[in-house]
Every structure is written in C-alpha cells, then in structure tokens.
Amino acid sequence: MASKIRLYVDHDLGAGQSVLLTKEQAHYLFGVMRKGVDEVLSLFNGRDGEWDARVVEAGKRKGILVCEAQSKPLQLPPDVWLMFAPIKKARTDFIVEKATEMGAARIMPVQTEFTNSDRVRHEKLVAHAVEAAEQCGGTYVPPVDPLAKLTKVLAAWPEDRKLLFCDEALVGAQAVFAEASHDKWAILIGPEGGFSQAERELLGAKPYVTQASLGPRILRADTAAVAALTLWQTTQGDW
Ligand code: SAH
C-alpha cells in the first residue's frame, strides 16, 4: 500500500488550521497524484510536528487543507552541523539529501582553498533538503546556509561547539569518534582536492577542533559526509 503523501508547508499547523497550498503543490497533489477533496495527507513545517490534514478544496492551481490531528510530535535531530566543500552538482545535491536523511541539524556549504566551485545553487539545495525530509518521514528540515568561506566561518565560530575535522591526511589512523560526549558539534568534510597545509594548520590551532580519520581508504567527499555522520551518531547521537 502506498504510504500517505507528506508535504512540507511554511504555514503554522494546529487543530482546525487551514493551509493554502502553493501552485506547485496543488499541481502535484491533484494533477500528478490524482488526489481530491476529502483525501487525508500529512503536513509538516519543521516546527509543529506532523499533522493529518484533509483536502477541502482542490483546484488546478490552488488547494486548501484543514489540519485534523497531530500524527507525530516535532522530533529535533541531535545538534550536529554538516560543513562541506561543494563538489560537482549532482554530488553536492546528494550530500544535502543524505545529510537531511541522516539528521544533520544545519547544512553549511563552505569554500576552502581547493574548492572548485565558487557558487552553489542555494535555492535548489534548500529544495533538496525539503524533499529529503518529505520522503524520509522527518519532522525537521535543516536550514541550508549560503556558501561562505571556511576562514570566515571559523572567524565567527561559537566556541562552545566542537568541530570534527575529517582530515584525509589521517587516512588509516585510529578514528577518534568515541571521545567524551558533548552536545554541540559540527563535522567538516573537504573537497575532492582535500585540505591545504595552511588550512590544516589553521584548524589544528583551534581548541574546539578534533581531527578525525574515516578509516583506511580515501573516501569521496559525498561518501565521507555520510560516513562521518553515521560514525558521529553511533557515539554521540541518534542511535
Ligand atoms: N584528494 C584528497 C582526498 C579528498 S577526499 C587526497 O587524495 O588526499 C574528500 C574529503 O573527504 C577530505 O577532504 C576529507 O574531509 C574526507 N575524507 C575522505 N577520506 C577520509 C579519511 N579516510 N579520513 C578522513 N577524512 C576523509
């Protein structure tokens, strides 16, 4: 049996609340999925949990739903940010999708010395995070920051947050994920070209940075992002 359709909306959700769909959502629901009045689906907005909502108006470009009952409370992921250097388009999209599924609390594309692209399609990345949350049953959508220089991000770093620096130079070294638990973390993954010596020194000098190995083989950045989140979660988080 097909599972209930889940849609992300910006709107507040609560008992009796009516919600206006966007043109695109109305087209998808009523045109593509052939749903109609009286159908019940799930809505979430990243803040109010998940709600069963009934279609009360179905048009080609318009739709109204009314919330009935909460089906899931809001479940926040553990407080880990994923910072990564954008790579090729499809692989960058993959990182955003997988980080959302894995429960990253915030997604931060950062530009490092060896990062090839100097821009990302920010709106597309935000849409990927929303889609991933819709399909994985999450009630939270991680914000995706605009691209920022790594040096700038570090200059404004909140000192109570630890940073797990996944450094390919440590390939083969013992992983350090099992260290004492701490509640606020970020994970940093480099680009295809890896980190520069200057970046390694800059990061190494920060008191909040822990250098980590992801095992005996060099992983591609998209694999490394998923592996690092998984390893982090087994010791610190969601498992
Ligand atoms: N071109 C580089 C590899 C970059 S891999 C080289 O050959 O040395 C892309 C990113 O994934 C790295 O910057 C790092 O953040 C992460 N990564 C991949 N494999 C890793 C490993 N075994 N240990 C730690 N980090 C790794």
PDB file of C-alpha atoms and ligand atoms in Angstrom:
ATOM      1  CA  MET A   1       0.000   0.000   0.000  1.00  0.00           C
ATOM      2  CA  ALA A   2       1.313   3.421  -0.865  1.00  0.00           C
ATOM      3  CA  SER A   3       2.171   5.437   2.195  1.00  0.00           C
ATOM      4  CA  LYS A   4       0.419   8.692   2.869  1.00  0.00           C
ATOM      5  CA  ILE A   5       1.703  11.700   0.945  1.00  0.00           C
ATOM      6  CA  ARG A   6       3.764  14.068   3.071  1.00  0.00           C
ATOM      7  CA  LEU A   7       4.137  17.711   2.207  1.00  0.00           C
ATOM      8  CA  TYR A   8       6.268  20.416   3.700  1.00  0.00           C
ATOM      9  CA  VAL A   9       4.498  23.750   4.125  1.00  0.00           C
ATOM     10  CA  ASP A  10       5.669  27.040   5.509  1.00  0.00           C
ATOM     11  CA  HIS A  11       2.392  27.629   7.302  1.00  0.00           C
ATOM     12  CA  ASP A  12       1.699  27.211  11.041  1.00  0.00           C
ATOM     13  CA  LEU A  13      -0.016  23.902  11.798  1.00  0.00           C
ATOM     14  CA  GLY A  14      -2.559  23.171  14.527  1.00  0.00           C
ATOM     15  CA  ALA A  15      -6.018  21.662  15.046  1.00  0.00           C
ATOM     16  CA  GLY A  16      -8.546  23.276  12.688  1.00  0.00           C
ATOM     17  CA  GLN A  17      -5.875  25.314  10.935  1.00  0.00           C
ATOM     18  CA  SER A  18      -6.471  25.715   7.210  1.00  0.00           C
ATOM     19  CA  VAL A  19      -3.480  25.689   4.935  1.00  0.00           C
ATOM     20  CA  LEU A  20      -3.214  27.058   1.435  1.00  0.00           C
ATOM     21  CA  LEU A  21      -1.030  25.005  -0.915  1.00  0.00           C
ATOM     22  CA  THR A  22       1.375  26.529  -3.416  1.00  0.00           C
ATOM     23  CA  LYS A  23       0.575  26.268  -7.118  1.00  0.00           C
ATOM     24  CA  GLU A  24       3.251  23.595  -7.484  1.00  0.00           C
ATOM     25  CA  GLN A  25       1.883  21.544  -4.590  1.00  0.00           C
ATOM     26  CA  ALA A  26      -1.678  21.780  -5.926  1.00  0.00           C
ATOM     27  CA  HIS A  27      -0.470  20.641  -9.338  1.00  0.00           C
ATOM     28  CA  TYR A  28       1.451  17.733  -7.802  1.00  0.00           C
ATOM     29  CA  LEU A  29      -1.341  16.581  -5.497  1.00  0.00           C
ATOM     30  CA  PHE A  30      -4.360  16.956  -7.742  1.00  0.00           C
ATOM     31  CA  GLY A  31      -2.792  16.778 -11.218  1.00  0.00           C
ATOM     32  CA  VAL A  32       0.034  14.277 -10.810  1.00  0.00           C
ATOM     33  CA  MET A  33      -1.103  12.203  -7.822  1.00  0.00           C
ATOM     34  CA  ARG A  34      -4.820  12.442  -8.680  1.00  0.00           C
ATOM     35  CA  LYS A  35      -5.848  13.234  -5.122  1.00  0.00           C
ATOM     36  CA  GLY A  36      -9.072  15.116  -4.462  1.00  0.00           C
ATOM     37  CA  VAL A  37     -11.411  16.551  -1.860  1.00  0.00           C
ATOM     38  CA  ASP A  38     -11.674  14.547   1.371  1.00  0.00           C
ATOM     39  CA  GLU A  39      -8.311  12.857   0.926  1.00  0.00           C
ATOM     40  CA  VAL A  40      -6.124  12.924   4.058  1.00  0.00           C
ATOM     41  CA  LEU A  41      -2.396  13.545   3.873  1.00  0.00           C
ATOM     42  CA  SER A  42       0.442  14.549   6.173  1.00  0.00           C
ATOM     43  CA  LEU A  43       1.762  18.055   6.554  1.00  0.00           C
ATOM     44  CA  PHE A  44       4.813  19.262   8.451  1.00  0.00           C
ATOM     45  CA  ASN A  45       6.559  22.598   8.676  1.00  0.00           C
ATOM     46  CA  GLY A  46       9.709  21.818  10.622  1.00  0.00           C
ATOM     47  CA  ARG A  47       8.254  23.360  13.807  1.00  0.00           C
ATOM     48  CA  ASP A  48       4.867  21.904  14.746  1.00  0.00           C
ATOM     49  CA  GLY A  49       5.344  18.173  14.181  1.00  0.00           C
ATOM     50  CA  GLU A  50       3.337  16.264  11.593  1.00  0.00           C
ATOM     51  CA  TRP A  51      -0.399  16.698  11.075  1.00  0.00           C
ATOM     52  CA  ASP A  52      -3.123  14.744   9.315  1.00  0.00           C
ATOM     53  CA  ALA A  53      -4.809  17.230   7.026  1.00  0.00           C
ATOM     54  CA  ARG A  54      -7.902  16.829   4.880  1.00  0.00           C
ATOM     55  CA  VAL A  55      -8.306  18.343   1.435  1.00  0.00           C
ATOM     56  CA  VAL A  56     -11.286  20.725   1.414  1.00  0.00           C
ATOM     57  CA  GLU A  57     -10.637  22.464  -1.885  1.00  0.00           C
ATOM     58  CA  ALA A  58      -8.841  21.013  -4.894  1.00  0.00           C
ATOM     59  CA  GLY A  59      -8.194  23.118  -7.989  1.00  0.00           C
ATOM     60  CA  LYS A  60      -5.653  23.052 -10.795  1.00  0.00           C
ATOM     61  CA  ARG A  61      -3.518  25.730  -9.211  1.00  0.00           C
ATOM     62  CA  LYS A  62      -4.997  26.011  -5.788  1.00  0.00           C
ATOM     63  CA  GLY A  63      -5.735  23.790  -2.845  1.00  0.00           C
ATOM     64  CA  ILE A  64      -6.818  24.139   0.758  1.00  0.00           C
ATOM     65  CA  LEU A  65      -6.307  21.588   3.512  1.00  0.00           C
ATOM     66  CA  VAL A  66      -7.550  21.613   7.080  1.00  0.00           C
ATOM     67  CA  CYS A  67      -5.435  20.109   9.877  1.00  0.00           C
ATOM     68  CA  GLU A  68      -7.217  17.493  11.963  1.00  0.00           C
ATOM     69  CA  ALA A  69      -4.880  15.835  14.442  1.00  0.00           C
ATOM     70  CA  GLN A  70      -1.177  15.723  15.115  1.00  0.00           C
ATOM     71  CA  SER A  71       0.252  12.415  13.899  1.00  0.00           C
ATOM     72  CA  LYS A  72       3.843  12.942  15.132  1.00  0.00           C
ATOM     73  CA  PRO A  73       5.417  15.396  17.530  1.00  0.00           C
ATOM     74  CA  LEU A  74       8.325  17.520  16.359  1.00  0.00           C
ATOM     75  CA  GLN A  75      11.488  15.471  16.585  1.00  0.00           C
ATOM     76  CA  LEU A  76      14.644  17.542  16.509  1.00  0.00           C
ATOM     77  CA  PRO A  77      17.846  15.853  15.358  1.00  0.00           C
ATOM     78  CA  PRO A  78      20.947  15.921  17.563  1.00  0.00           C
ATOM     79  CA  ASP A  79      22.855  19.184  17.347  1.00  0.00           C
ATOM     80  CA  VAL A  80      25.395  18.419  14.648  1.00  0.00           C
ATOM     81  CA  TRP A  81      26.090  20.697  11.704  1.00  0.00           C
ATOM     82  CA  LEU A  82      27.495  19.372   8.459  1.00  0.00           C
ATOM     83  CA  MET A  83      30.043  21.621   6.773  1.00  0.00           C
ATOM     84  CA  PHE A  84      31.254  20.537   3.370  1.00  0.00           C
ATOM     85  CA  ALA A  85      33.051  21.981   0.375  1.00  0.00           C
ATOM     86  CA  PRO A  86      30.726  21.882  -2.637  1.00  0.00           C
ATOM     87  CA  ILE A  87      31.766  19.476  -5.359  1.00  0.00           C
ATOM     88  CA  LYS A  88      30.092  18.597  -8.659  1.00  0.00           C
ATOM     89  CA  LYS A  89      26.418  19.479  -8.870  1.00  0.00           C
ATOM     90  CA  ALA A  90      24.897  16.020  -8.542  1.00  0.00           C
ATOM     91  CA  ARG A  91      27.248  15.058  -5.719  1.00  0.00           C
ATOM     92  CA  THR A  92      26.540  18.272  -3.843  1.00  0.00           C
ATOM     93  CA  ASP A  93      22.810  17.567  -4.167  1.00  0.00           C
ATOM     94  CA  PHE A  94      23.469  14.080  -2.848  1.00  0.00           C
ATOM     95  CA  ILE A  95      25.289  15.447   0.213  1.00  0.00           C
ATOM     96  CA  VAL A  96      22.365  17.740   1.089  1.00  0.00           C
ATOM     97  CA  GLU A  97      19.842  14.944   0.607  1.00  0.00           C
ATOM     98  CA  LYS A  98      21.794  12.410   2.664  1.00  0.00           C
ATOM     99  CA  ALA A  99      22.686  14.881   5.415  1.00  0.00           C
ATOM    100  CA  THR A 100      18.970  15.636   5.813  1.00  0.00           C
ATOM    101  CA  GLU A 101      18.074  11.955   5.972  1.00  0.00           C
ATOM    102  CA  MET A 102      20.870  11.330   8.459  1.00  0.00           C
ATOM    103  CA  GLY A 103      19.627  14.096  10.747  1.00  0.00           C
ATOM    104  CA  ALA A 104      22.090  16.949  10.357  1.00  0.00           C
ATOM    105  CA  ALA A 105      20.753  19.988  12.228  1.00  0.00           C
ATOM    106  CA  ARG A 106      22.220  22.524   9.794  1.00  0.00           C
ATOM    107  CA  ILE A 107      23.926  22.232   6.429  1.00  0.00           C
ATOM    108  CA  MET A 108      26.740  24.631   5.606  1.00  0.00           C
ATOM    109  CA  PRO A 109      28.485  24.704   2.232  1.00  0.00           C
ATOM    110  CA  VAL A 110      31.948  26.170   2.801  1.00  0.00           C
ATOM    111  CA  GLN A 111      34.532  27.345   0.327  1.00  0.00           C
ATOM    112  CA  THR A 112      38.004  26.030   1.009  1.00  0.00           C
ATOM    113  CA  GLU A 113      41.258  26.686  -0.817  1.00  0.00           C
ATOM    114  CA  PHE A 114      40.869  23.717  -3.147  1.00  0.00           C
ATOM    115  CA  THR A 115      37.121  24.090  -3.697  1.00  0.00           C
ATOM    116  CA  ASN A 116      36.420  24.220  -7.420  1.00  0.00           C
ATOM    117  CA  SER A 117      33.065  25.974  -7.404  1.00  0.00           C
ATOM    118  CA  ASP A 118      32.672  29.480  -6.074  1.00  0.00           C
ATOM    119  CA  ARG A 119      28.909  29.367  -6.027  1.00  0.00           C
ATOM    120  CA  VAL A 120      26.135  26.913  -5.220  1.00  0.00           C
ATOM    121  CA  ARG A 121      22.526  26.994  -6.345  1.00  0.00           C
ATOM    122  CA  HIS A 122      21.339  27.830  -2.880  1.00  0.00           C
ATOM    123  CA  GLU A 123      17.585  27.659  -3.545  1.00  0.00           C
ATOM    124  CA  LYS A 124      17.970  24.255  -5.175  1.00  0.00           C
ATOM    125  CA  LEU A 125      19.867  22.963  -2.162  1.00  0.00           C
ATOM    126  CA  VAL A 126      17.130  24.228   0.168  1.00  0.00           C
ATOM    127  CA  ALA A 127      14.547  22.443  -2.026  1.00  0.00           C
ATOM    128  CA  HIS A 128      16.597  19.231  -1.846  1.00  0.00           C
ATOM    129  CA  ALA A 129      16.585  19.367   1.948  1.00  0.00           C
ATOM    130  CA  VAL A 130      12.796  19.829   1.936  1.00  0.00           C
ATOM    131  CA  GLU A 131      12.274  16.923  -0.474  1.00  0.00           C
ATOM    132  CA  ALA A 132      14.535  14.669   1.538  1.00  0.00           C
ATOM    133  CA  ALA A 133      12.642  15.491   4.745  1.00  0.00           C
ATOM    134  CA  GLU A 134       9.316  14.846   2.977  1.00  0.00           C
ATOM    135  CA  GLN A 135      10.352  11.394   1.876  1.00  0.00           C
ATOM    136  CA  CYS A 136      12.256  10.226   4.980  1.00  0.00           C
ATOM    137  CA  GLY A 137       9.454  10.921   7.429  1.00  0.00           C
ATOM    138  CA  GLY A 138      11.367  13.619   9.293  1.00  0.00           C
ATOM    139  CA  THR A 139       9.531  16.447  11.001  1.00  0.00           C
ATOM    140  CA  TYR A 140      12.528  18.792  10.853  1.00  0.00           C
ATOM    141  CA  VAL A 141      14.155  20.437   7.835  1.00  0.00           C
ATOM    142  CA  PRO A 142      17.764  21.504   8.329  1.00  0.00           C
ATOM    143  CA  PRO A 143      18.470  25.053   7.204  1.00  0.00           C
ATOM    144  CA  VAL A 144      20.982  25.229   4.347  1.00  0.00           C
ATOM    145  CA  ASP A 145      23.303  28.216   4.587  1.00  0.00           C
ATOM    146  CA  PRO A 146      24.532  30.165   1.581  1.00  0.00           C
ATOM    147  CA  LEU A 147      28.112  29.355   0.568  1.00  0.00           C
ATOM    148  CA  ALA A 148      30.643  31.005   2.878  1.00  0.00           C
ATOM    149  CA  LYS A 149      34.433  30.985   3.073  1.00  0.00           C
ATOM    150  CA  LEU A 150      35.786  28.488   5.596  1.00  0.00           C
ATOM    151  CA  THR A 151      38.075  31.158   7.079  1.00  0.00           C
ATOM    152  CA  LYS A 152      35.065  33.446   7.665  1.00  0.00           C
ATOM    153  CA  VAL A 153      33.037  30.679   9.274  1.00  0.00           C
ATOM    154  CA  LEU A 154      35.929  29.874  11.602  1.00  0.00           C
ATOM    155  CA  ALA A 155      36.445  33.548  12.465  1.00  0.00           C
ATOM    156  CA  ALA A 156      32.866  33.672  13.796  1.00  0.00           C
ATOM    157  CA  TRP A 157      32.928  30.216  15.384  1.00  0.00           C
ATOM    158  CA  PRO A 158      30.832  29.699  18.549  1.00  0.00           C
ATOM    159  CA  GLU A 159      33.482  28.383  20.926  1.00  0.00           C
ATOM    160  CA  ASP A 160      31.110  26.037  22.742  1.00  0.00           C
ATOM    161  CA  ARG A 161      30.726  23.946  19.593  1.00  0.00           C
ATOM    162  CA  LYS A 162      33.223  21.230  18.778  1.00  0.00           C
ATOM    163  CA  LEU A 163      34.380  20.692  15.241  1.00  0.00           C
ATOM    164  CA  LEU A 164      35.233  17.281  13.915  1.00  0.00           C
ATOM    165  CA  PHE A 165      37.712  17.933  11.140  1.00  0.00           C
ATOM    166  CA  CYS A 166      37.747  14.930   8.799  1.00  0.00           C
ATOM    167  CA  ASP A 167      41.275  15.042   7.523  1.00  0.00           C
ATOM    168  CA  GLU A 168      42.343  12.779   4.691  1.00  0.00           C
ATOM    169  CA  ALA A 169      45.942  13.182   5.892  1.00  0.00           C
ATOM    170  CA  LEU A 170      44.972  10.915   8.787  1.00  0.00           C
ATOM    171  CA  VAL A 171      43.836   8.113   6.479  1.00  0.00           C
ATOM    172  CA  GLY A 172      44.462   4.837   8.246  1.00  0.00           C
ATOM    173  CA  ALA A 173      44.776   6.364  11.703  1.00  0.00           C
ATOM    174  CA  GLN A 174      42.541   5.316  14.564  1.00  0.00           C
ATOM    175  CA  ALA A 175      39.145   7.015  14.392  1.00  0.00           C
ATOM    176  CA  VAL A 176      38.502   9.378  17.297  1.00  0.00           C
ATOM    177  CA  PHE A 177      34.750   9.390  17.295  1.00  0.00           C
ATOM    178  CA  ALA A 178      34.432   7.755  20.686  1.00  0.00           C
ATOM    179  CA  GLU A 179      35.599  10.728  22.703  1.00  0.00           C
ATOM    180  CA  ALA A 180      33.586  12.017  25.643  1.00  0.00           C
ATOM    181  CA  SER A 181      30.200  13.249  24.674  1.00  0.00           C
ATOM    182  CA  HIS A 182      29.476  16.882  24.146  1.00  0.00           C
ATOM    183  CA  ASP A 183      26.194  18.300  22.941  1.00  0.00           C
ATOM    184  CA  LYS A 184      27.133  20.711  20.159  1.00  0.00           C
ATOM    185  CA  TRP A 185      29.147  19.546  17.188  1.00  0.00           C
ATOM    186  CA  ALA A 186      29.947  20.254  13.582  1.00  0.00           C
ATOM    187  CA  ILE A 187      31.573  17.956  11.031  1.00  0.00           C
ATOM    188  CA  LEU A 188      33.862  19.316   8.319  1.00  0.00           C
ATOM    189  CA  ILE A 189      34.403  17.500   5.016  1.00  0.00           C
ATOM    190  CA  GLY A 190      36.812  18.798   2.378  1.00  0.00           C
ATOM    191  CA  PRO A 191      36.604  18.961  -1.416  1.00  0.00           C
ATOM    192  CA  GLU A 192      37.979  16.479  -3.954  1.00  0.00           C
ATOM    193  CA  GLY A 193      41.366  18.197  -3.683  1.00  0.00           C
ATOM    194  CA  GLY A 194      41.445  17.804   0.105  1.00  0.00           C
ATOM    195  CA  PHE A 195      42.648  20.470   2.536  1.00  0.00           C
ATOM    196  CA  SER A 196      45.673  22.722   2.094  1.00  0.00           C
ATOM    197  CA  GLN A 197      48.545  22.719   4.555  1.00  0.00           C
ATOM    198  CA  ALA A 198      47.561  26.230   5.651  1.00  0.00           C
ATOM    199  CA  GLU A 199      44.011  25.086   6.392  1.00  0.00           C
ATOM    200  CA  ARG A 200      45.304  22.093   8.311  1.00  0.00           C
ATOM    201  CA  GLU A 201      47.431  24.413  10.454  1.00  0.00           C
ATOM    202  CA  LEU A 202      44.623  26.922  10.952  1.00  0.00           C
ATOM    203  CA  LEU A 203      42.215  24.182  12.041  1.00  0.00           C
ATOM    204  CA  GLY A 204      44.831  22.377  14.121  1.00  0.00           C
ATOM    205  CA  ALA A 205      45.380  25.504  16.214  1.00  0.00           C
ATOM    206  CA  LYS A 206      41.739  25.843  17.269  1.00  0.00           C
ATOM    207  CA  PRO A 207      40.914  24.493  20.723  1.00  0.00           C
ATOM    208  CA  TYR A 208      37.499  23.243  19.616  1.00  0.00           C
ATOM    209  CA  VAL A 209      38.827  21.157  16.708  1.00  0.00           C
ATOM    210  CA  THR A 210      39.297  17.392  16.812  1.00  0.00           C
ATOM    211  CA  GLN A 211      40.952  15.792  13.799  1.00  0.00           C
ATOM    212  CA  ALA A 212      39.354  12.575  12.671  1.00  0.00           C
ATOM    213  CA  SER A 213      40.131   9.712  10.363  1.00  0.00           C
ATOM    214  CA  LEU A 214      37.408   7.910   8.448  1.00  0.00           C
ATOM    215  CA  GLY A 215      39.360   4.705   8.086  1.00  0.00           C
ATOM    216  CA  PRO A 216      42.000   3.144   5.874  1.00  0.00           C
ATOM    217  CA  ARG A 217      40.759   4.322   2.467  1.00  0.00           C
ATOM    218  CA  ILE A 218      40.280   7.783   0.966  1.00  0.00           C
ATOM    219  CA  LEU A 219      36.562   8.326   0.520  1.00  0.00           C
ATOM    220  CA  ARG A 220      34.976  10.657  -1.970  1.00  0.00           C
ATOM    221  CA  ALA A 221      33.571  13.737  -0.288  1.00  0.00           C
ATOM    222  CA  ASP A 222      29.940  12.608  -0.629  1.00  0.00           C
ATOM    223  CA  THR A 223      30.723   9.200   0.865  1.00  0.00           C
ATOM    224  CA  ALA A 224      32.809  10.857   3.580  1.00  0.00           C
ATOM    225  CA  ALA A 225      29.878  13.083   4.601  1.00  0.00           C
ATOM    226  CA  VAL A 226      27.538  10.121   5.111  1.00  0.00           C
ATOM    227  CA  ALA A 227      30.223   8.027   6.819  1.00  0.00           C
ATOM    228  CA  ALA A 228      31.173  10.839   9.208  1.00  0.00           C
ATOM    229  CA  LEU A 229      27.545  11.497  10.183  1.00  0.00           C
ATOM    230  CA  THR A 230      26.995   7.777  10.757  1.00  0.00           C
ATOM    231  CA  LEU A 231      30.117   7.379  12.878  1.00  0.00           C
ATOM    232  CA  TRP A 232      29.315  10.508  14.837  1.00  0.00           C
ATOM    233  CA  GLN A 233      25.819   9.250  15.523  1.00  0.00           C
ATOM    234  CA  THR A 234      26.937   5.860  16.781  1.00  0.00           C
ATOM    235  CA  THR A 235      28.858   7.515  19.594  1.00  0.00           C
ATOM    236  CA  GLN A 236      27.173  10.858  20.177  1.00  0.00           C
ATOM    237  CA  GLY A 237      23.759  10.898  18.706  1.00  0.00           C
ATOM    238  CA  ASP A 238      20.717   9.322  17.378  1.00  0.00           C
ATOM    239  CA  TRP A 239      21.398   5.625  17.621  1.00  0.00           C
TER     240      TRP A 239
HETATM  241  N1  SAH B   1      42.230  14.429  -2.808  1.00  0.00           N
HETATM  242  C1  SAH B   1      42.380  14.063  -1.448  1.00  0.00           C
HETATM  243  C2  SAH B   1      41.129  13.365  -0.906  1.00  0.00           C
HETATM  244  C3  SAH B   1      39.962  14.225  -0.619  1.00  0.00           C
HETATM  245  S1  SAH B   1      38.622  13.280  -0.106  1.00  0.00           S
HETATM  246  C4  SAH B   1      43.536  13.089  -1.301  1.00  0.00           C
HETATM  247  O1  SAH B   1      43.693  12.253  -2.166  1.00  0.00           O
HETATM  248  O2  SAH B   1      44.232  13.138  -0.294  1.00  0.00           O
HETATM  249  C5  SAH B   1      37.430  14.499   0.301  1.00  0.00           C
HETATM  250  C6  SAH B   1      37.241  14.739   1.776  1.00  0.00           C
HETATM  251  O3  SAH B   1      36.666  13.594   2.392  1.00  0.00           O
HETATM  252  C7  SAH B   1      38.506  15.024   2.563  1.00  0.00           C
HETATM  253  O4  SAH B   1      38.910  16.365   2.497  1.00  0.00           O
HETATM  254  C8  SAH B   1      38.080  14.608   3.979  1.00  0.00           C
HETATM  255  O5  SAH B   1      37.345  15.642   4.624  1.00  0.00           O
HETATM  256  C9  SAH B   1      37.173  13.437   3.719  1.00  0.00           C
HETATM  257  N2  SAH B   1      37.862  12.140   3.786  1.00  0.00           N
HETATM  258  C10 SAH B   1      37.896  11.187   2.820  1.00  0.00           C
HETATM  259  N3  SAH B   1      38.532  10.063   3.242  1.00  0.00           N
HETATM  260  C11 SAH B   1      38.922  10.307   4.519  1.00  0.00           C
HETATM  261  C12 SAH B   1      39.607   9.524   5.518  1.00  0.00           C
HETATM  262  N4  SAH B   1      39.999   8.288   5.295  1.00  0.00           N
HETATM  263  N5  SAH B   1      39.792  10.097   6.734  1.00  0.00           N
HETATM  264  C13 SAH B   1      39.380  11.365   6.988  1.00  0.00           C
HETATM  265  N6  SAH B   1      38.721  12.134   6.092  1.00  0.00           N
HETATM  266  C14 SAH B   1      38.490  11.629   4.868  1.00  0.00           C
END
